[in-house]
């Protein structure tokens, strides 16, 4: 893939692809491919070159209207500048965490923030319960209340080492070291092949237009 010119990135570009590549887990070619993906997403509904929550949900979850705590939380974490929309720089920097080559420390930190719904610096039982229910809803899985409680209780019994009823960042790091499966969804293999083909969810989302 040839090197993109500045004009090709238009208003949505905040940084040159070379700069973004040097500061993330992506190569220059991958950043350029991501821009094509970004354009498709950012013009899917609002068509203003920025990714709005509806467009984000449509691309990743194939539904722009169904409210979901998990989708909202991921969008909020991608919206690094807290503007209510995602620009290209935010898109690349946030997706970089999910690159197979991204450091485990970055994945661990992002996952902690994902579960820390209220931004208190701790993961509390109710927050974990809420997100587990949201993930089950998004996956169309139905588990009994007792099974959900067992998942939450088991996680806390392992992670809350000081027994204060909440998980702090250090406890979370230790939990992840012992339970690497906790980061299973923090790596998206297709990001390493993004220069070859776009992920299938883009095709699915466009088919709904």
Short mmCIF file of C-alpha atoms in Angstrom, two decimals:
data_model
loop_
_atom_site.label_atom_id
_atom_site.label_comp_id
_atom_site.label_asym_id
_atom_site.label_seq_id
_atom_site.Cartn_x
_atom_site.Cartn_y
_atom_site.Cartn_z
CA UNK A 1 0.00 0.00 0.00
CA UNK A 2 1.39 3.37 -0.99
CA UNK A 3 1.92 6.18 1.44
CA UNK A 4 -1.18 8.36 1.84
CA UNK A 5 -0.87 12.09 1.38
CA UNK A 6 -2.07 14.61 3.96
CA UNK A 7 -4.95 15.72 1.73
CA UNK A 8 -6.30 12.17 1.61
CA UNK A 9 -6.97 12.30 5.32
CA UNK A 10 -9.04 15.47 5.17
CA UNK A 11 -10.67 17.14 8.16
CA UNK A 12 -10.89 13.97 10.24
CA UNK A 13 -7.09 13.63 10.32
CA UNK A 14 -5.45 14.93 13.45
CA UNK A 15 -2.04 13.37 12.96
CA UNK A 16 -0.06 11.97 10.07
CA UNK A 17 -0.28 8.16 9.79
CA UNK A 18 3.46 7.94 10.47
CA UNK A 19 2.98 9.67 13.82
CA UNK A 20 0.03 7.50 14.82
CA UNK A 21 1.96 4.38 13.81
CA UNK A 22 4.94 5.44 15.94
CA UNK A 23 2.72 5.94 18.98
CA UNK A 24 0.49 2.86 18.66
CA UNK A 25 0.80 -0.84 17.85
CA UNK A 26 -0.12 -0.27 14.20
CA UNK A 27 2.15 0.02 11.18
CA UNK A 28 1.77 2.94 8.75
CA UNK A 29 0.00 0.66 6.27
CA UNK A 30 -2.41 -0.50 8.96
CA UNK A 31 -3.20 3.10 9.95
CA UNK A 32 -3.95 3.93 6.31
CA UNK A 33 -6.23 0.89 6.04
CA UNK A 34 -7.95 1.92 9.27
CA UNK A 35 -8.72 5.29 7.72
CA UNK A 36 -10.73 3.57 4.99
CA UNK A 37 -12.59 1.63 7.68
CA UNK A 38 -13.09 4.84 9.67
CA UNK A 39 -14.60 6.61 6.65
CA UNK A 40 -17.12 3.82 6.13
CA UNK A 41 -18.18 3.94 9.76
CA UNK A 42 -18.26 7.73 10.07
CA UNK A 43 -20.48 8.15 7.00
CA UNK A 44 -22.83 5.23 7.69
CA UNK A 45 -25.59 7.34 9.32
CA UNK A 46 -24.71 10.96 10.15
CA UNK A 47 -22.23 11.38 7.27
CA UNK A 48 -20.07 14.07 8.89
CA UNK A 49 -16.72 12.28 9.03
CA UNK A 50 -16.97 11.60 12.78
CA UNK A 51 -18.16 8.42 14.43
CA UNK A 52 -21.32 8.96 16.47
CA UNK A 53 -22.61 6.45 19.00
CA UNK A 54 -25.28 5.16 16.62
CA UNK A 55 -22.66 4.51 13.93
CA UNK A 56 -20.35 2.84 16.44
CA UNK A 57 -23.10 0.51 17.60
CA UNK A 58 -24.19 -0.25 14.05
CA UNK A 59 -20.67 -1.26 13.00
CA UNK A 60 -19.68 -3.25 16.06
CA UNK A 61 -23.01 -4.56 17.25
CA UNK A 62 -25.13 -4.40 14.05
CA UNK A 63 -27.81 -2.34 15.76
CA UNK A 64 -27.87 1.46 15.98
CA UNK A 65 -30.92 1.76 18.25
CA UNK A 66 -30.79 -0.94 20.91
CA UNK A 67 -29.43 0.52 24.14
CA UNK A 68 -26.65 -1.54 25.69
CA UNK A 69 -24.43 -0.71 28.64
CA UNK A 70 -21.45 -2.55 27.14
CA UNK A 71 -21.68 -0.66 23.82
CA UNK A 72 -22.06 2.65 25.68
CA UNK A 73 -19.06 1.91 27.87
CA UNK A 74 -16.78 0.97 24.98
CA UNK A 75 -17.84 4.10 23.08
CA UNK A 76 -17.13 6.28 26.13
CA UNK A 77 -13.63 4.80 26.44
CA UNK A 78 -12.94 5.38 22.73
CA UNK A 79 -14.12 9.00 23.10
CA UNK A 80 -10.81 10.07 24.65
CA UNK A 81 -11.48 13.81 24.24
CA UNK A 82 -14.99 13.56 25.75
CA UNK A 83 -16.65 15.32 22.82
CA UNK A 84 -19.47 12.82 22.29
CA UNK A 85 -18.00 11.65 18.97
CA UNK A 86 -14.90 9.68 17.93
CA UNK A 87 -12.39 11.25 15.56
CA UNK A 88 -9.76 9.35 13.60
CA UNK A 89 -6.96 9.82 16.11
CA UNK A 90 -9.15 8.51 18.93
CA UNK A 91 -10.25 5.62 16.73
CA UNK A 92 -6.68 4.51 16.02
CA UNK A 93 -5.37 5.02 19.55
CA UNK A 94 -8.28 3.13 21.12
CA UNK A 95 -8.25 0.26 18.64
CA UNK A 96 -4.51 -0.09 19.17
CA UNK A 97 -5.21 -1.62 22.58
CA UNK A 98 -6.94 -4.52 20.79
CA UNK A 99 -4.04 -5.16 18.41
CA UNK A 100 -2.55 -8.64 18.98
CA UNK A 101 0.87 -7.01 19.47
CA UNK A 102 -0.32 -4.41 22.00
CA UNK A 103 1.29 -4.76 25.45
CA UNK A 104 -0.65 -6.82 27.98
CA UNK A 105 -0.38 -3.88 30.39
CA UNK A 106 -2.46 -1.72 28.02
CA UNK A 107 -5.08 -4.43 27.62
CA UNK A 108 -5.24 -4.92 31.37
CA UNK A 109 -5.68 -1.19 31.99
CA UNK A 110 -8.41 -0.84 29.34
CA UNK A 111 -10.32 -3.85 30.70
CA UNK A 112 -10.17 -2.37 34.21
CA UNK A 113 -11.62 0.92 32.95
CA UNK A 114 -14.31 -0.99 31.10
CA UNK A 115 -15.52 -2.60 34.33
CA UNK A 116 -15.04 0.54 36.43
CA UNK A 117 -18.35 1.92 35.19
CA UNK A 118 -18.52 4.87 37.57
CA UNK A 119 -14.88 5.87 37.24
CA UNK A 120 -14.13 5.52 40.95
CA UNK A 121 -10.81 3.75 40.43
CA UNK A 122 -12.27 0.47 41.73
CA UNK A 123 -14.41 -2.32 40.33
CA UNK A 124 -17.37 -2.94 42.62
CA UNK A 125 -19.62 -5.99 42.62
CA UNK A 126 -22.62 -4.14 41.23
CA UNK A 127 -20.54 -2.77 38.35
CA UNK A 128 -19.28 -6.24 37.45
CA UNK A 129 -22.81 -7.62 37.68
CA UNK A 130 -24.18 -4.87 35.42
CA UNK A 131 -21.55 -5.42 32.76
CA UNK A 132 -21.87 -9.21 32.84
CA UNK A 133 -25.63 -8.83 32.27
CA UNK A 134 -25.00 -6.37 29.43
CA UNK A 135 -22.54 -8.76 27.75
CA UNK A 136 -25.01 -11.62 28.07
CA UNK A 137 -27.75 -9.45 26.57
CA UNK A 138 -25.53 -8.47 23.64
CA UNK A 139 -24.68 -12.14 23.05
CA UNK A 140 -28.34 -13.19 23.34
CA UNK A 141 -27.35 -15.55 26.15
CA UNK A 142 -29.64 -16.18 29.08
CA UNK A 143 -28.24 -17.30 32.40
CA UNK A 144 -30.13 -17.65 35.65
CA UNK A 145 -29.69 -15.04 38.35
CA UNK A 146 -27.92 -17.60 40.49
CA UNK A 147 -25.40 -18.35 37.72
CA UNK A 148 -24.67 -14.64 37.21
CA UNK A 149 -24.19 -14.23 40.96
CA UNK A 150 -21.84 -17.22 40.96
CA UNK A 151 -19.72 -15.61 38.22
CA UNK A 152 -19.52 -12.33 40.13
CA UNK A 153 -18.82 -14.01 43.48
CA UNK A 154 -16.15 -16.27 41.99
CA UNK A 155 -14.40 -13.31 40.35
CA UNK A 156 -14.38 -11.35 43.58
CA UNK A 157 -13.25 -14.31 45.66
CA UNK A 158 -10.17 -14.53 43.45
CA UNK A 159 -9.50 -10.85 42.74
CA UNK A 160 -10.44 -9.01 45.94
CA UNK A 161 -7.36 -10.13 47.84
CA UNK A 162 -7.74 -7.68 50.74
CA UNK A 163 -11.44 -8.44 51.17
CA UNK A 164 -12.66 -4.83 51.11
CA UNK A 165 -15.49 -5.55 48.66
CA UNK A 166 -13.90 -3.90 45.64
CA UNK A 167 -11.11 -4.58 43.16
CA UNK A 168 -8.34 -2.01 42.83
CA UNK A 169 -5.95 -1.75 39.84
CA UNK A 170 -3.19 -3.78 41.51
CA UNK A 171 -5.59 -6.56 42.49
CA UNK A 172 -6.92 -6.55 38.92
CA UNK A 173 -3.39 -6.93 37.51
CA UNK A 174 -2.73 -9.92 39.76
CA UNK A 175 -6.09 -11.45 38.86
CA UNK A 176 -5.36 -11.12 35.13
CA UNK A 177 -1.92 -12.69 35.56
CA UNK A 178 -3.53 -15.74 37.12
CA UNK A 179 -6.54 -15.69 34.79
CA UNK A 180 -5.33 -14.61 31.31
CA UNK A 181 -8.71 -15.63 29.88
CA UNK A 182 -10.04 -12.42 31.45
CA UNK A 183 -8.36 -10.57 28.55
CA UNK A 184 -9.53 -13.01 25.89
CA UNK A 185 -11.73 -10.39 24.20
CA UNK A 186 -9.01 -7.73 24.34
CA UNK A 187 -7.27 -8.98 21.17
CA UNK A 188 -8.82 -8.74 17.71
CA UNK A 189 -6.73 -10.83 15.26
CA UNK A 190 -8.16 -9.09 12.17
CA UNK A 191 -6.42 -5.84 13.15
CA UNK A 192 -3.14 -7.48 12.20
CA UNK A 193 -4.58 -8.29 8.75
CA UNK A 194 -6.45 -5.01 8.26
CA UNK A 195 -4.40 -4.18 5.16
CA UNK A 196 -5.71 -7.31 3.44
CA UNK A 197 -9.44 -6.98 4.05
CA UNK A 198 -11.92 -5.13 6.21
CA UNK A 199 -13.54 -7.06 9.06
CA UNK A 200 -16.80 -8.75 8.18
CA UNK A 201 -18.91 -6.60 10.51
CA UNK A 202 -18.51 -3.65 8.12
CA UNK A 203 -20.09 -5.64 5.31
CA UNK A 204 -22.91 -6.69 7.62
CA UNK A 205 -23.55 -3.14 8.82
CA UNK A 206 -23.64 -1.72 5.29
CA UNK A 207 -26.13 -4.38 4.24
CA UNK A 208 -28.61 -2.89 6.74
CA UNK A 209 -28.48 0.61 5.19
#
